[in-house]
PDB file of C-alpha atoms in Angstrom:
ATOM      1  CA  MET A   1       0.000   0.000   0.000  1.00 55.00           C
ATOM      2  CA  SER A   2       1.778   3.132  -1.201  1.00 64.00           C
ATOM      3  CA  THR A   3       1.474   6.065   1.156  1.00 66.00           C
ATOM      4  CA  THR A   4       1.984   8.696  -1.506  1.00 83.00           C
ATOM      5  CA  MET A   5      -0.839   9.283  -3.924  1.00 92.00           C
ATOM      6  CA  ILE A   6      -0.194  13.009  -4.017  1.00 95.00           C
ATOM      7  CA  LYS A   7       3.067  14.165  -5.575  1.00 96.00           C
ATOM      8  CA  SER A   8       4.677  17.228  -4.042  1.00 97.00           C
ATOM      9  CA  ARG A   9       8.045  18.983  -4.104  1.00 97.00           C
ATOM     10  CA  GLN A  10       9.376  21.819  -2.038  1.00 97.00           C
ATOM     11  CA  THR A  11      12.325  24.140  -1.828  1.00 97.00           C
ATOM     12  CA  GLU A  12      13.543  27.193   0.001  1.00 97.00           C
ATOM     13  CA  LYS A  13      15.693  30.177  -0.994  1.00 97.00           C
ATOM     14  CA  GLU A  14      16.543  33.664   0.169  1.00 97.00           C
ATOM     15  CA  ILE A  15      15.181  36.228  -2.270  1.00 97.00           C
ATOM     16  CA  ASN A  16      16.428  39.809  -1.682  1.00 96.00           C
ATOM     17  CA  GLY A  17      17.359  38.704   1.836  1.00 96.00           C
ATOM     18  CA  VAL A  18      13.898  37.268   2.603  1.00 97.00           C
ATOM     19  CA  ARG A  19      13.440  33.569   3.298  1.00 97.00           C
ATOM     20  CA  THR A  20      11.088  32.234   0.627  1.00 98.00           C
ATOM     21  CA  GLN A  21       9.499  28.782   0.627  1.00 98.00           C
ATOM     22  CA  VAL A  22       7.709  26.994  -2.198  1.00 98.00           C
ATOM     23  CA  VAL A  23       5.662  23.801  -2.083  1.00 98.00           C
ATOM     24  CA  CYS A  24       4.147  22.495  -5.323  1.00 98.00           C
ATOM     25  CA  THR A  25       1.526  19.745  -5.169  1.00 98.00           C
ATOM     26  CA  GLU A  26       0.006  17.948  -8.124  1.00 98.00           C
ATOM     27  CA  PHE A  27      -3.663  16.991  -8.330  1.00 98.00           C
ATOM     28  CA  SER A  28      -5.292  15.589 -11.451  1.00 97.00           C
ATOM     29  CA  ASN A  29      -7.459  18.690 -11.854  1.00 97.00           C
ATOM     30  CA  TYR A  30      -5.287  21.342 -10.151  1.00 98.00           C
ATOM     31  CA  ILE A  31      -1.730  22.367  -9.404  1.00 98.00           C
ATOM     32  CA  PHE A  32      -1.511  23.691  -5.860  1.00 98.00           C
ATOM     33  CA  ILE A  33       1.365  26.056  -5.110  1.00 98.00           C
ATOM     34  CA  VAL A  34       2.203  27.621  -1.781  1.00 98.00           C
ATOM     35  CA  LEU A  35       4.658  30.503  -2.169  1.00 98.00           C
ATOM     36  CA  THR A  36       5.374  32.068   1.180  1.00 98.00           C
ATOM     37  CA  GLN A  37       7.673  34.412   3.056  1.00 97.00           C
ATOM     38  CA  TYR A  38       5.636  34.033   6.250  1.00 97.00           C
ATOM     39  CA  GLY A  39       5.438  30.236   6.418  1.00 96.00           C
ATOM     40  CA  LYS A  40       1.678  30.241   5.822  1.00 95.00           C
ATOM     41  CA  ILE A  41      -0.815  30.176   2.963  1.00 96.00           C
ATOM     42  CA  GLY A  42      -1.844  33.825   3.188  1.00 96.00           C
ATOM     43  CA  THR A  43      -3.911  34.928   0.219  1.00 98.00           C
ATOM     44  CA  LEU A  44      -5.455  32.157  -1.822  1.00 98.00           C
ATOM     45  CA  VAL A  45      -5.919  32.782  -5.536  1.00 98.00           C
ATOM     46  CA  SER A  46      -7.208  30.485  -8.253  1.00 98.00           C
ATOM     47  CA  VAL A  47      -5.807  31.040 -11.738  1.00 98.00           C
ATOM     48  CA  THR A  48      -7.907  29.431 -14.475  1.00 96.00           C
ATOM     49  CA  PRO A  49      -7.248  29.296 -18.217  1.00 94.00           C
ATOM     50  CA  GLU A  50     -10.177  30.565 -20.265  1.00 88.00           C
ATOM     51  CA  SER A  51     -11.178  28.604 -23.321  1.00 74.00           C
ATOM     52  CA  GLN A  52     -10.815  30.999 -26.208  1.00 66.00           C
ATOM     53  CA  SER A  53     -11.428  29.988 -29.765  1.00 55.00           C
ATOM     54  CA  ASN A  54      -9.712  32.744 -31.752  1.00 63.00           C
ATOM     55  CA  ASP A  55      -6.131  32.173 -30.603  1.00 63.00           C
ATOM     56  CA  VAL A  56      -5.220  28.854 -29.064  1.00 63.00           C
ATOM     57  CA  SER A  57      -1.542  29.722 -28.612  1.00 66.00           C
ATOM     58  CA  MET A  58      -2.331  32.685 -26.322  1.00 69.00           C
ATOM     59  CA  PRO A  59      -4.892  31.572 -23.755  1.00 76.00           C
ATOM     60  CA  MET A  60      -6.436  34.103 -21.400  1.00 89.00           C
ATOM     61  CA  PHE A  61      -6.383  33.578 -17.667  1.00 94.00           C
ATOM     62  CA  SER A  62      -8.892  34.602 -15.083  1.00 95.00           C
ATOM     63  CA  THR A  63      -7.896  35.099 -11.463  1.00 97.00           C
ATOM     64  CA  LYS A  64     -10.144  34.883  -8.446  1.00 98.00           C
ATOM     65  CA  VAL A  65      -9.154  35.647  -4.875  1.00 98.00           C
ATOM     66  CA  LEU A  66     -10.753  32.915  -2.759  1.00 98.00           C
ATOM     67  CA  MET A  67      -9.418  34.206   0.530  1.00 97.00           C
ATOM     68  CA  GLY A  68      -7.475  37.293   1.574  1.00 96.00           C
ATOM     69  CA  LYS A  69      -6.403  40.573   0.030  1.00 92.00           C
ATOM     70  CA  ASP A  70      -8.374  41.129  -3.176  1.00 97.00           C
ATOM     71  CA  GLU A  71      -6.342  43.941  -4.706  1.00 96.00           C
ATOM     72  CA  PRO A  72      -4.977  44.459  -8.241  1.00 97.00           C
ATOM     73  CA  LEU A  73      -1.392  43.561  -7.259  1.00 96.00           C
ATOM     74  CA  THR A  74      -2.533  40.148  -5.989  1.00 97.00           C
ATOM     75  CA  HIS A  75      -4.084  39.355  -9.374  1.00 97.00           C
ATOM     76  CA  VAL A  76      -1.014  40.605 -11.261  1.00 97.00           C
ATOM     77  CA  CYS A  77       1.405  38.568  -9.128  1.00 97.00           C
ATOM     78  CA  ALA A  78      -0.791  35.459  -9.356  1.00 98.00           C
ATOM     79  CA  LYS A  79      -1.032  35.641 -13.147  1.00 97.00           C
ATOM     80  CA  ASN A  80       2.669  36.354 -13.466  1.00 96.00           C
ATOM     81  CA  LEU A  81       3.591  33.363 -11.309  1.00 97.00           C
ATOM     82  CA  ALA A  82       0.997  30.804 -12.391  1.00 97.00           C
ATOM     83  CA  THR A  83       0.440  31.328 -16.118  1.00 95.00           C
ATOM     84  CA  CYS A  84       3.427  29.313 -17.313  1.00 95.00           C
ATOM     85  CA  VAL A  85       2.732  26.588 -14.731  1.00 97.00           C
ATOM     86  CA  SER A  86      -0.807  26.175 -16.023  1.00 96.00           C
ATOM     87  CA  GLN A  87       0.375  26.036 -19.630  1.00 94.00           C
ATOM     88  CA  GLU A  88       3.067  23.481 -18.878  1.00 95.00           C
ATOM     89  CA  ALA A  89       0.589  21.403 -16.867  1.00 96.00           C
ATOM     90  CA  GLY A  90      -1.731  20.900 -19.828  1.00 94.00           C
ATOM     91  CA  ASN A  91      -3.879  23.966 -19.053  1.00 93.00           C
ATOM     92  CA  ARG A  92      -4.751  22.839 -15.576  1.00 96.00           C
ATOM     93  CA  PRO A  93      -5.944  25.592 -13.245  1.00 97.00           C
ATOM     94  CA  VAL A  94      -3.542  26.664 -10.507  1.00 98.00           C
ATOM     95  CA  LEU A  95      -4.439  27.238  -6.890  1.00 98.00           C
ATOM     96  CA  LEU A  96      -1.899  29.635  -5.457  1.00 98.00           C
ATOM     97  CA  GLY A  97      -1.275  30.529  -1.835  1.00 98.00           C
ATOM     98  CA  LEU A  98       0.653  33.803  -1.660  1.00 98.00           C
ATOM     99  CA  ALA A  99       2.147  35.360   1.461  1.00 97.00           C
ATOM    100  CA  LEU A 100       4.769  37.834   0.281  1.00 97.00           C
ATOM    101  CA  LYS A 101       6.749  40.545   2.019  1.00 97.00           C
ATOM    102  CA  ASP A 102       8.349  41.585  -1.252  1.00 97.00           C
ATOM    103  CA  SER A 103       6.257  41.685  -4.451  1.00 96.00           C
ATOM    104  CA  SER A 104       8.714  43.720  -6.546  1.00 96.00           C
ATOM    105  CA  ILE A 105       9.064  42.618 -10.142  1.00 95.00           C
ATOM    106  CA  GLU A 106      12.654  41.458  -9.525  1.00 97.00           C
ATOM    107  CA  ALA A 107      11.537  39.294  -6.617  1.00 98.00           C
ATOM    108  CA  VAL A 108       8.570  37.872  -8.538  1.00 97.00           C
ATOM    109  CA  LYS A 109      10.866  36.874 -11.413  1.00 97.00           C
ATOM    110  CA  LEU A 110      13.122  34.987  -9.004  1.00 98.00           C
ATOM    111  CA  MET A 111      10.072  33.349  -7.393  1.00 98.00           C
ATOM    112  CA  ARG A 112       8.917  32.164 -10.794  1.00 97.00           C
ATOM    113  CA  ASP A 113      12.261  30.387 -11.193  1.00 97.00           C
ATOM    114  CA  LEU A 114      11.926  28.945  -7.709  1.00 98.00           C
ATOM    115  CA  ILE A 115       8.488  27.510  -8.579  1.00 98.00           C
ATOM    116  CA  LYS A 116       9.946  26.006 -11.768  1.00 97.00           C
ATOM    117  CA  SER A 117      12.610  24.252  -9.709  1.00 97.00           C
ATOM    118  CA  CYS A 118       9.781  22.402  -7.885  1.00 96.00           C
ATOM    119  CA  GLN A 119       8.052  21.159 -11.000  1.00 96.00           C
ATOM    120  CA  VAL A 120       5.600  18.337 -10.255  1.00 96.00           C
ATOM    121  CA  TRP A 121       3.473  18.617 -13.397  1.00 94.00           C
TER     122      TRP A 121
ATOM    123  CA  MET B   1      20.921  34.037   9.793  1.00 40.00           C
ATOM    124  CA  SER B   2      19.395  36.926   7.912  1.00 40.00           C
ATOM    125  CA  GLY B   3      16.174  34.935   7.469  1.00 40.00           C
ATOM    126  CA  ALA B   4      15.638  35.043  11.212  1.00 43.00           C
ATOM    127  CA  GLN B   5      16.455  38.775  11.298  1.00 43.00           C
ATOM    128  CA  GLN B   6      13.782  39.339   8.690  1.00 46.00           C
ATOM    129  CA  GLY B   7      11.227  37.800  11.029  1.00 51.00           C
ATOM    130  CA  GLY B   8      11.496  34.468   9.247  1.00 53.00           C
ATOM    131  CA  ALA B   9      11.895  32.527  12.468  1.00 75.00           C
ATOM    132  CA  PHE B  10       9.472  29.724  11.646  1.00 84.00           C
ATOM    133  CA  ASP B  11       9.871  26.095  10.708  1.00 88.00           C
ATOM    134  CA  ALA B  12      10.012  24.981   7.109  1.00 91.00           C
ATOM    135  CA  ILE B  13       6.735  23.728   5.663  1.00 96.00           C
ATOM    136  CA  ALA B  14       6.601  19.969   6.206  1.00 97.00           C
ATOM    137  CA  VAL B  15       4.651  17.463   4.142  1.00 97.00           C
ATOM    138  CA  HIS B  16       3.379  14.184   5.577  1.00 97.00           C
ATOM    139  CA  ASN B  17       1.519  11.387   3.766  1.00 97.00           C
ATOM    140  CA  PHE B  18      -0.271   8.378   5.203  1.00 96.00           C
ATOM    141  CA  CYS B  19      -3.022   6.023   4.107  1.00 96.00           C
ATOM    142  CA  GLU B  20      -5.487   3.559   5.562  1.00 96.00           C
ATOM    143  CA  LYS B  21      -7.840   0.919   4.230  1.00 96.00           C
ATOM    144  CA  ILE B  22     -11.302   1.908   5.432  1.00 94.00           C
ATOM    145  CA  SER B  23     -14.497   0.074   4.329  1.00 88.00           C
ATOM    146  CA  GLU B  24     -12.651  -1.852   1.609  1.00 90.00           C
ATOM    147  CA  GLN B  25     -11.066   1.206   0.005  1.00 92.00           C
ATOM    148  CA  VAL B  26      -7.661   2.776   0.422  1.00 95.00           C
ATOM    149  CA  ILE B  27      -7.983   6.337   1.671  1.00 96.00           C
ATOM    150  CA  HIS B  28      -5.002   8.645   1.264  1.00 97.00           C
ATOM    151  CA  PHE B  29      -4.142  11.541   3.542  1.00 98.00           C
ATOM    152  CA  HIS B  30      -1.796  14.399   2.677  1.00 98.00           C
ATOM    153  CA  VAL B  31      -0.841  16.951   5.325  1.00 98.00           C
ATOM    154  CA  MET B  32       1.104  20.167   4.814  1.00 98.00           C
ATOM    155  CA  LYS B  33       2.169  21.697   8.101  1.00 98.00           C
ATOM    156  CA  MET B  34       2.693  25.431   8.053  1.00 97.00           C
ATOM    157  CA  ASN B  35       3.314  28.254  10.475  1.00 96.00           C
ATOM    158  CA  GLY B  36       0.199  28.311  12.676  1.00 94.00           C
ATOM    159  CA  GLY B  37      -1.893  25.915  10.645  1.00 97.00           C
ATOM    160  CA  PHE B  38      -2.067  23.001   8.251  1.00 98.00           C
ATOM    161  CA  PHE B  39      -3.597  21.870   4.970  1.00 98.00           C
ATOM    162  CA  LEU B  40      -5.152  18.396   4.920  1.00 98.00           C
ATOM    163  CA  TRP B  41      -6.256  16.579   1.789  1.00 98.00           C
ATOM    164  CA  VAL B  42      -8.264  13.346   2.025  1.00 98.00           C
ATOM    165  CA  GLY B  43      -9.224  11.183  -0.925  1.00 97.00           C
ATOM    166  CA  SER B  44      -9.005   7.946  -2.868  1.00 95.00           C
ATOM    167  CA  SER B  45      -8.125   9.521  -6.237  1.00 96.00           C
ATOM    168  CA  PRO B  46      -5.820  12.531  -6.714  1.00 97.00           C
ATOM    169  CA  THR B  47      -8.433  15.244  -7.292  1.00 97.00           C
ATOM    170  CA  LEU B  48      -8.916  18.533  -5.489  1.00 98.00           C
ATOM    171  CA  SER B  49     -12.676  19.023  -5.623  1.00 97.00           C
ATOM    172  CA  ASN B  50     -13.303  21.294  -2.667  1.00 98.00           C
ATOM    173  CA  LEU B  51     -11.522  23.357  -0.045  1.00 98.00           C
ATOM    174  CA  ALA B  52     -12.735  24.593   3.317  1.00 98.00           C
ATOM    175  CA  VAL B  53     -10.969  26.815   5.831  1.00 98.00           C
ATOM    176  CA  SER B  54     -11.673  27.072   9.520  1.00 98.00           C
ATOM    177  CA  MET B  55     -10.232  28.908  12.498  1.00 97.00           C
ATOM    178  CA  ASN B  56     -11.100  29.721  16.061  1.00 96.00           C
ATOM    179  CA  SER B  57     -12.774  32.931  17.083  1.00 94.00           C
ATOM    180  CA  LYS B  58     -12.917  34.484  20.515  1.00 93.00           C
ATOM    181  CA  PHE B  59     -16.555  35.419  19.875  1.00 93.00           C
ATOM    182  CA  ASP B  60     -17.820  31.899  19.342  1.00 93.00           C
ATOM    183  CA  ALA B  61     -17.145  28.512  20.948  1.00 93.00           C
ATOM    184  CA  MET B  62     -17.382  26.833  17.542  1.00 95.00           C
ATOM    185  CA  PRO B  63     -14.619  27.752  15.051  1.00 97.00           C
ATOM    186  CA  LEU B  64     -15.625  29.835  12.031  1.00 97.00           C
ATOM    187  CA  SER B  65     -15.636  27.916   8.793  1.00 97.00           C
ATOM    188  CA  MET B  66     -16.067  28.684   5.125  1.00 97.00           C
ATOM    189  CA  LEU B  67     -16.028  26.777   1.861  1.00 98.00           C
ATOM    190  CA  LEU B  68     -13.525  28.377  -0.553  1.00 98.00           C
ATOM    191  CA  MET B  69     -13.939  25.962  -3.448  1.00 97.00           C
ATOM    192  CA  GLY B  70     -16.402  23.315  -4.518  1.00 96.00           C
ATOM    193  CA  ASP B  71     -20.056  22.402  -4.155  1.00 94.00           C
ATOM    194  CA  LYS B  72     -21.717  24.523  -1.458  1.00 93.00           C
ATOM    195  CA  SER B  73     -24.223  21.771  -0.689  1.00 92.00           C
ATOM    196  CA  GLU B  74     -21.447  19.516   0.565  1.00 91.00           C
ATOM    197  CA  THR B  75     -21.031  19.977   4.282  1.00 93.00           C
ATOM    198  CA  ALA B  76     -18.318  17.356   4.875  1.00 94.00           C
ATOM    199  CA  PRO B  77     -15.256  19.560   4.156  1.00 96.00           C
ATOM    200  CA  ASN B  78     -16.602  22.398   6.297  1.00 96.00           C
ATOM    201  CA  SER B  79     -17.546  20.296   9.281  1.00 95.00           C
ATOM    202  CA  LEU B  80     -14.288  18.333   9.224  1.00 97.00           C
ATOM    203  CA  ALA B  81     -12.257  21.565   9.040  1.00 98.00           C
ATOM    204  CA  GLN B  82     -14.298  23.011  11.883  1.00 97.00           C
ATOM    205  CA  ARG B  83     -13.809  20.033  14.167  1.00 97.00           C
ATOM    206  CA  LEU B  84     -10.075  19.844  13.457  1.00 98.00           C
ATOM    207  CA  ALA B  85      -9.705  23.587  14.108  1.00 98.00           C
ATOM    208  CA  LYS B  86     -11.477  23.146  17.421  1.00 97.00           C
ATOM    209  CA  LYS B  87      -9.204  20.260  18.344  1.00 96.00           C
ATOM    210  CA  THR B  88      -5.909  21.846  17.276  1.00 97.00           C
ATOM    211  CA  LYS B  89      -6.652  25.588  17.828  1.00 96.00           C
ATOM    212  CA  LYS B  90      -4.983  26.192  14.464  1.00 97.00           C
ATOM    213  CA  GLN B  91      -6.007  27.508  11.089  1.00 97.00           C
ATOM    214  CA  VAL B  92      -7.108  24.428   9.162  1.00 98.00           C
ATOM    215  CA  PHE B  93      -7.593  23.924   5.438  1.00 98.00           C
ATOM    216  CA  VAL B  94      -9.430  20.757   4.432  1.00 98.00           C
ATOM    217  CA  SER B  95     -10.088  19.190   1.061  1.00 98.00           C
ATOM    218  CA  TYR B  96     -12.396  16.179   1.423  1.00 97.00           C
ATOM    219  CA  ASN B  97     -12.622  14.090  -1.743  1.00 97.00           C
ATOM    220  CA  LEU B  98     -14.760  11.092  -0.792  1.00 95.00           C
ATOM    221  CA  PRO B  99     -18.413  10.273  -1.440  1.00 90.00           C
ATOM    222  CA  VAL B 100     -20.477  12.277   1.052  1.00 81.00           C
ATOM    223  CA  VAL B 101     -23.375   9.805   1.130  1.00 81.00           C
ATOM    224  CA  ASN B 102     -21.379   7.580   3.429  1.00 79.00           C
ATOM    225  CA  THR B 103     -21.458   9.291   6.824  1.00 83.00           C
ATOM    226  CA  ASN B 104     -20.001   6.237   8.540  1.00 91.00           C
ATOM    227  CA  LEU B 105     -16.953   6.510   6.288  1.00 93.00           C
ATOM    228  CA  ALA B 106     -16.605  10.193   7.193  1.00 93.00           C
ATOM    229  CA  LEU B 107     -16.572   9.295  10.888  1.00 94.00           C
ATOM    230  CA  GLN B 108     -13.956   6.582  10.369  1.00 96.00           C
ATOM    231  CA  VAL B 109     -11.846   8.999   8.322  1.00 97.00           C
ATOM    232  CA  GLU B 110     -12.034  11.576  11.095  1.00 97.00           C
ATOM    233  CA  ASP B 111     -11.051   8.983  13.686  1.00 97.00           C
ATOM    234  CA  ARG B 112      -8.057   7.993  11.551  1.00 98.00           C
ATOM    235  CA  ILE B 113      -6.940  11.629  11.324  1.00 98.00           C
ATOM    236  CA  LYS B 114      -7.282  12.056  15.083  1.00 97.00           C
ATOM    237  CA  LYS B 115      -5.302   8.867  15.632  1.00 98.00           C
ATOM    238  CA  GLU B 116      -2.499  10.215  13.425  1.00 98.00           C
ATOM    239  CA  MET B 117      -2.640  13.505  15.336  1.00 98.00           C
ATOM    240  CA  GLY B 118      -2.247  11.581  18.570  1.00 97.00           C
ATOM    241  CA  ASN B 119       0.627   9.421  17.326  1.00 97.00           C
ATOM    242  CA  HIS B 120       2.410  12.122  15.306  1.00 97.00           C
ATOM    243  CA  PRO B 121       1.434  15.569  16.614  1.00 96.00           C
ATOM    244  CA  GLU B 122       4.599  16.999  15.032  1.00 96.00           C
ATOM    245  CA  HIS B 123       3.086  16.601  11.552  1.00 97.00           C
ATOM    246  CA  PHE B 124       0.078  18.871  12.214  1.00 97.00           C
TER     247      PHE B 124
END
């Protein structure tokens, strides 16, 4: 009896001097990513690819804050971090837990790389 | 360590998996322990079909609970999250991916979780 049905990977790195943790978990219908500088889930955002007929190569994404700070920057960060994950994971939606002290563009770029290093999809 | 100076003095997120055969089916459990709370997924196939969150409030004896994802008519994720939040005094996220018609199964699942909490409190 295998104890692991759910595949997950995690890593940790200092980004601009702030300890940053990532845990990526694969579900058949979702990729769940926790990206945190506080050690907790924080704001929970779902990033879903929209089915669009006119251009298949450039899908649109909709973001919805399920819990926490529903402000424009949350949506921008979530899209920035999760879009390529969703595309690589066969257009699966991404559930993203974000608890960031630093949401500068430089930091977000480094976080995107950190997420990629925990690829489970 | 500069991480600690930045207020990052918390443990790394820890993942713990276990499983149990209950009523002739193998049920899998996946726990992610975080700072001040945990995420618990329960299921027999690797889907994420709902998500509930619960935490204690000083204004009510019963923890507050809310369904973040999934079918609002399903009460199992909410009530499990609520009972685990009451037991642990932590913020609890629960995803319950088993047929809800079987209430006996739900009780056995909850007992199994509580047993794991008793044997391995460090994972929650």
